[in-house]
mmCIF file of C-alpha atoms in Angstrom:
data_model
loop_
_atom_site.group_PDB
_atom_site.id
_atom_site.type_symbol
_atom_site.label_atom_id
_atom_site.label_comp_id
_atom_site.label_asym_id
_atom_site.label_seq_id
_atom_site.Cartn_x
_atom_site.Cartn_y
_atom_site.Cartn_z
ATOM 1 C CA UNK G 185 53.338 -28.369 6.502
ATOM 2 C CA UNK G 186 49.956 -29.553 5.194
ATOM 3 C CA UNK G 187 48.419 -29.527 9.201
ATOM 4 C CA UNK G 188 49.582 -26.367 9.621
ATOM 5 C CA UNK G 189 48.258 -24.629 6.194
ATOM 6 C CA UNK G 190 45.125 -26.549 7.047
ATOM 7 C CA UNK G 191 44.804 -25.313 10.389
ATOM 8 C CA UNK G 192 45.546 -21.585 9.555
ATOM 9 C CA UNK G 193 42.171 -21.683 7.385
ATOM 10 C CA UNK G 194 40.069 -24.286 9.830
ATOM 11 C CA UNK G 195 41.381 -20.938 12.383
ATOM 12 C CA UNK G 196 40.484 -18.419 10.340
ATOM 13 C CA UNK G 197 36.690 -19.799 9.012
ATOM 14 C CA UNK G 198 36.331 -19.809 12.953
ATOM 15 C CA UNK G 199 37.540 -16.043 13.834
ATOM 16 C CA UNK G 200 35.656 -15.541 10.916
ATOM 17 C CA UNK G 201 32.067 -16.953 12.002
ATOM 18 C CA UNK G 202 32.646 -15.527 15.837
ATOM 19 C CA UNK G 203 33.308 -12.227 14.090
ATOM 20 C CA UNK G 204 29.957 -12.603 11.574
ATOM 21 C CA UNK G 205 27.990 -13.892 14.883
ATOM 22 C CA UNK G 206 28.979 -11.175 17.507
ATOM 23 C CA UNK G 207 28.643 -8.651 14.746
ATOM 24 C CA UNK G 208 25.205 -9.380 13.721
ATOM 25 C CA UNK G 209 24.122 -9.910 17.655
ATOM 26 C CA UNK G 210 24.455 -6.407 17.879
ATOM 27 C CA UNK G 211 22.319 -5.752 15.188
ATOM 28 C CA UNK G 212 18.428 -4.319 15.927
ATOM 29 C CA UNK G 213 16.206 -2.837 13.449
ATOM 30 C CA UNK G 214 12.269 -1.480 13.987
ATOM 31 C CA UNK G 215 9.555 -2.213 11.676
ATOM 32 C CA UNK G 216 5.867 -0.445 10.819
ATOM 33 C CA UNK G 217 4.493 -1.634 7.852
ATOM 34 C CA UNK G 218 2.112 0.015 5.615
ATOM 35 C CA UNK G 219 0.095 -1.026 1.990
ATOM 36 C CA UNK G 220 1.046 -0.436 -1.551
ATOM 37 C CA UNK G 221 2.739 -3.580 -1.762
ATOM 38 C CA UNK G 222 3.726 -4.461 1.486
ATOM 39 C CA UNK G 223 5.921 -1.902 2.745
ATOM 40 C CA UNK G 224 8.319 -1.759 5.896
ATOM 41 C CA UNK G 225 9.700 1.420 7.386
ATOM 42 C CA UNK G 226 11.950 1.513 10.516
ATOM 43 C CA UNK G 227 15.401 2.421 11.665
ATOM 44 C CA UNK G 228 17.837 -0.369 12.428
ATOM 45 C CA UNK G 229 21.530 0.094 14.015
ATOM 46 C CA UNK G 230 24.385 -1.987 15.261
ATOM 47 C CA UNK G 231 25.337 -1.855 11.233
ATOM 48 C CA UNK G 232 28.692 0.338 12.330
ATOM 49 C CA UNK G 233 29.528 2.124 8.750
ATOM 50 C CA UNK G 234 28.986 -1.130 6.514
ATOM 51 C CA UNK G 235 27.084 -1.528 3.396
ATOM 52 C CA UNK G 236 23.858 -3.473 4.454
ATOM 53 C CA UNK G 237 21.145 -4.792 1.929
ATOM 54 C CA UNK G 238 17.803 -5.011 3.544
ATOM 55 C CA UNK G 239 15.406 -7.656 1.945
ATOM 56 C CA UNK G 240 11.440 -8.500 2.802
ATOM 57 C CA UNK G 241 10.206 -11.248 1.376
ATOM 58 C CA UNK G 242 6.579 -11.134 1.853
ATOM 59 C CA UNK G 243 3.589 -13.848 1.137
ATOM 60 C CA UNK G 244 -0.214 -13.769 1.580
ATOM 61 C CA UNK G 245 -3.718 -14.188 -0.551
ATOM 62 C CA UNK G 246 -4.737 -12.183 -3.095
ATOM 63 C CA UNK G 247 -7.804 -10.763 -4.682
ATOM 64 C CA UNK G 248 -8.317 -11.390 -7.990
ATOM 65 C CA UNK G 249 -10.340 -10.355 -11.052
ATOM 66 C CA UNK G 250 -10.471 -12.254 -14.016
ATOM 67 C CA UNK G 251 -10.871 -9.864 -17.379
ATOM 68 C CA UNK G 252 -12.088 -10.996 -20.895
ATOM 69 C CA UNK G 253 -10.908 -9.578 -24.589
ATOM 70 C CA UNK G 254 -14.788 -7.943 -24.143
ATOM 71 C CA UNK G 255 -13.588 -6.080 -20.916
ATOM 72 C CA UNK G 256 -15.678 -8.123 -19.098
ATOM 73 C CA UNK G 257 -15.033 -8.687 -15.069
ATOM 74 C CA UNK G 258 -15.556 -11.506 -12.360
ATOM 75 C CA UNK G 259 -14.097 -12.680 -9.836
ATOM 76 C CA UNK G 260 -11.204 -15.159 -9.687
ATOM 77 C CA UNK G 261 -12.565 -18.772 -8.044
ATOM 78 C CA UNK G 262 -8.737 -19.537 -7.178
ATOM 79 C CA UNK G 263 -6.954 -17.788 -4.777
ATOM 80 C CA UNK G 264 -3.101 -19.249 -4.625
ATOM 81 C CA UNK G 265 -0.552 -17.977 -1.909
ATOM 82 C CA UNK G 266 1.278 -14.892 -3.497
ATOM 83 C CA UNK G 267 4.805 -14.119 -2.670
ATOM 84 C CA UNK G 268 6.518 -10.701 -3.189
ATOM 85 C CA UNK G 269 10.031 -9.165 -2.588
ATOM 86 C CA UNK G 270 12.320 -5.857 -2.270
ATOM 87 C CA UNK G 271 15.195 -4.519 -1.130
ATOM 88 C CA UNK G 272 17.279 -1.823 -0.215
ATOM 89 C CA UNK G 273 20.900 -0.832 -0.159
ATOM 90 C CA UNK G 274 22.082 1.061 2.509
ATOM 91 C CA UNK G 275 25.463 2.151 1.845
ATOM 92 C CA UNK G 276 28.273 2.611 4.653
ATOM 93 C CA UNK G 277 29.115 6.717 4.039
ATOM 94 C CA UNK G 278 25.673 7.777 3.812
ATOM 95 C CA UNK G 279 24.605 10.769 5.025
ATOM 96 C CA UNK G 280 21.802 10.078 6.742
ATOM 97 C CA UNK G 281 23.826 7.076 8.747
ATOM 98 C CA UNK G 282 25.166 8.107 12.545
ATOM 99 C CA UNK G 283 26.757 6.032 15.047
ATOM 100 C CA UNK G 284 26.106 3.209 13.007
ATOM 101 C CA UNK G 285 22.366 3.774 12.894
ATOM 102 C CA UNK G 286 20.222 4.222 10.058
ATOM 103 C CA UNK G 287 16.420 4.804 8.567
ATOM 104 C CA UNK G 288 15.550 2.690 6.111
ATOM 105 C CA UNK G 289 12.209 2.132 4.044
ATOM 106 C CA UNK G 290 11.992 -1.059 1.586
ATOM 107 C CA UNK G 291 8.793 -2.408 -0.388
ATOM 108 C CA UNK G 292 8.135 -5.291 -2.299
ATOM 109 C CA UNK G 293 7.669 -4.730 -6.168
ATOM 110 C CA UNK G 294 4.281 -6.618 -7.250
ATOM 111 C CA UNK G 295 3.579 -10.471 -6.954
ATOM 112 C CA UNK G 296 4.109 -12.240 -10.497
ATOM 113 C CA UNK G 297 1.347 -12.662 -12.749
ATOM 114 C CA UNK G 298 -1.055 -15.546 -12.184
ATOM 115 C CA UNK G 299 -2.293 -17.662 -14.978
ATOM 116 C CA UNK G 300 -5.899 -17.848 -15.754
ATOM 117 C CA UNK G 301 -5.375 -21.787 -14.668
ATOM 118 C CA UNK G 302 -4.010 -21.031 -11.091
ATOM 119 C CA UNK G 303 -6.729 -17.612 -10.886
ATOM 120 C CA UNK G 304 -9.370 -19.981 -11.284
ATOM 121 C CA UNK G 305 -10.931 -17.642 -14.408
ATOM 122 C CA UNK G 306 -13.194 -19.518 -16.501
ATOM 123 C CA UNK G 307 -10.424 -20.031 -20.014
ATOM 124 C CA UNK G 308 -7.899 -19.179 -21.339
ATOM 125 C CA UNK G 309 -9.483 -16.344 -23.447
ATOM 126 C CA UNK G 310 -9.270 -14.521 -19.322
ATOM 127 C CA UNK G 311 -6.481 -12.814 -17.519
ATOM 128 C CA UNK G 312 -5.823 -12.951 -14.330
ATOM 129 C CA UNK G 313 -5.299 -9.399 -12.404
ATOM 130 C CA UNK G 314 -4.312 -9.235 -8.783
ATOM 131 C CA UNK G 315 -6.165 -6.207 -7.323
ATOM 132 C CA UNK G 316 -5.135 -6.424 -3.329
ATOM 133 C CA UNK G 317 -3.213 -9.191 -1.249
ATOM 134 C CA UNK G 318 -4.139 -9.781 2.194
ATOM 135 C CA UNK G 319 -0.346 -10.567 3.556
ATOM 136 C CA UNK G 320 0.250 -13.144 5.709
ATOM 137 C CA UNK G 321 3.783 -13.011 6.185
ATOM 138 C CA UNK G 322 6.827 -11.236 6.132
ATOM 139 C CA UNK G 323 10.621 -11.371 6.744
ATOM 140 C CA UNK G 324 13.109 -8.548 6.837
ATOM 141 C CA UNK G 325 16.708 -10.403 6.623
ATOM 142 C CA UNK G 326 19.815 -8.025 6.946
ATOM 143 C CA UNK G 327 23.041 -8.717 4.466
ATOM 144 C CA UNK G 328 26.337 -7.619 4.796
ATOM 145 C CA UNK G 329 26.043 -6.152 0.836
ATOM 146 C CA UNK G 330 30.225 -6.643 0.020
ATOM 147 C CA UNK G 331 30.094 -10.414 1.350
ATOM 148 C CA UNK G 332 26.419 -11.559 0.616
ATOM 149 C CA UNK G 333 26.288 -13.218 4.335
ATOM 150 C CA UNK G 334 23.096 -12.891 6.395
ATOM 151 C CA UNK G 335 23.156 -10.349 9.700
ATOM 152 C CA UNK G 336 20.179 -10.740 11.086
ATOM 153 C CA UNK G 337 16.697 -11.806 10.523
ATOM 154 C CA UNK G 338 13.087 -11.193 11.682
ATOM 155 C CA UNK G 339 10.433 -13.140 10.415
ATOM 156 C CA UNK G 340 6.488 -12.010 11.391
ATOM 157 C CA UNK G 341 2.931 -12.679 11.360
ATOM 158 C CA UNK G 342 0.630 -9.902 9.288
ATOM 159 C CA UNK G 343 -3.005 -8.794 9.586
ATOM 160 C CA UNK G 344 -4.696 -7.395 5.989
ATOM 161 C CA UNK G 345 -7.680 -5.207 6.287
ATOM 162 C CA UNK G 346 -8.410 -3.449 3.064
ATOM 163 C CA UNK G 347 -6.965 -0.086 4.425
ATOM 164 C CA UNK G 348 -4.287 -1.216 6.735
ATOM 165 C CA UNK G 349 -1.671 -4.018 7.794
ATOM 166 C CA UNK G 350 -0.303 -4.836 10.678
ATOM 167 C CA UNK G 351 2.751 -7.486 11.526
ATOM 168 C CA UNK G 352 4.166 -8.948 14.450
ATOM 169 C CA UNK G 353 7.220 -9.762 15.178
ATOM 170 C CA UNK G 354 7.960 -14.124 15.379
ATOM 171 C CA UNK G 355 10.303 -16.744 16.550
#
């Protein structure tokens, strides 16, 4: 009784992850990414009428100024690797959703506050303020929202100008 109990489940874990992998094969999403944060904008599909959670995680360097009580302003001499993240819901009976395929726009909310320690500002009577980040890197991961389990994920390479980023797609 105990092998077969135990077998049902070992079974079903298995139908289970060739279900999870064959759906999320069919899964493809676009990607153009713009400033304010780090924003990415795209339609994906293969998502059938499922509520999907779309998440980019973003890192780069920022630009910082260092401000004292006096209003005073210089530069930051630190600049520590940043990281950022959003997300969207995308529910199964939206509107905008057709033959499984979807827009979708998600940005990351600001990168948390540095210290004046890791800004590099001269003491602690300074604050640290990030005023740009030159991402580095992104990753846009797809979750099925009901079960929390991972779709699909890109991760890519960015380019920061002060007007304009670009990302490629990576391995």
């Amino acid at each position: 009784m105990k092998k077969s109990i135990l077998s049902i489940i070992v079974s079903a874990l298995i139908a289970a992850l060739i279900f999870a992998t064959a759906f999320a094969a069919g899964i493809k999403f676009t990607a153009t990414f713009s400033l304010g944060s780090l924003i990415a904008n795209g339609t994906i599909s293969g998502i059938g009428n499922t509520d999907v959670t779309m998440v980019l995680d973003a890192s780069g360097i920022p630009v910082i100024t260092c401000v004292n009580n006096g209003g005073n302003r210089v530069p930051g001499q630190s600049s520590p690797k940043v990281s950022a993240r959003g997300s969207v819901l995308l529910p199964g009976d939206s509107t905008v959703r057709k033959n499984g395929k979807s827009p979708y726009g998600v940005e990351t909310q600001p990168p948390a506050p540095l210290t004046w320690q890791q800004a590099g500002c001269p003491n602690s009577n300074w604050t640290a303020q990030i005023t740009f980040v030159y991402w580095t890197n992104a990753t846009i991961s797809v979750y099925n929202t009901g079960a929390g389990v991972l779709l699909a994920k890109q991760n890519y390479a960015c380019k920061t100008t002060p007007t304009s980023v670009s990302c490629t797609p990576i391995n």
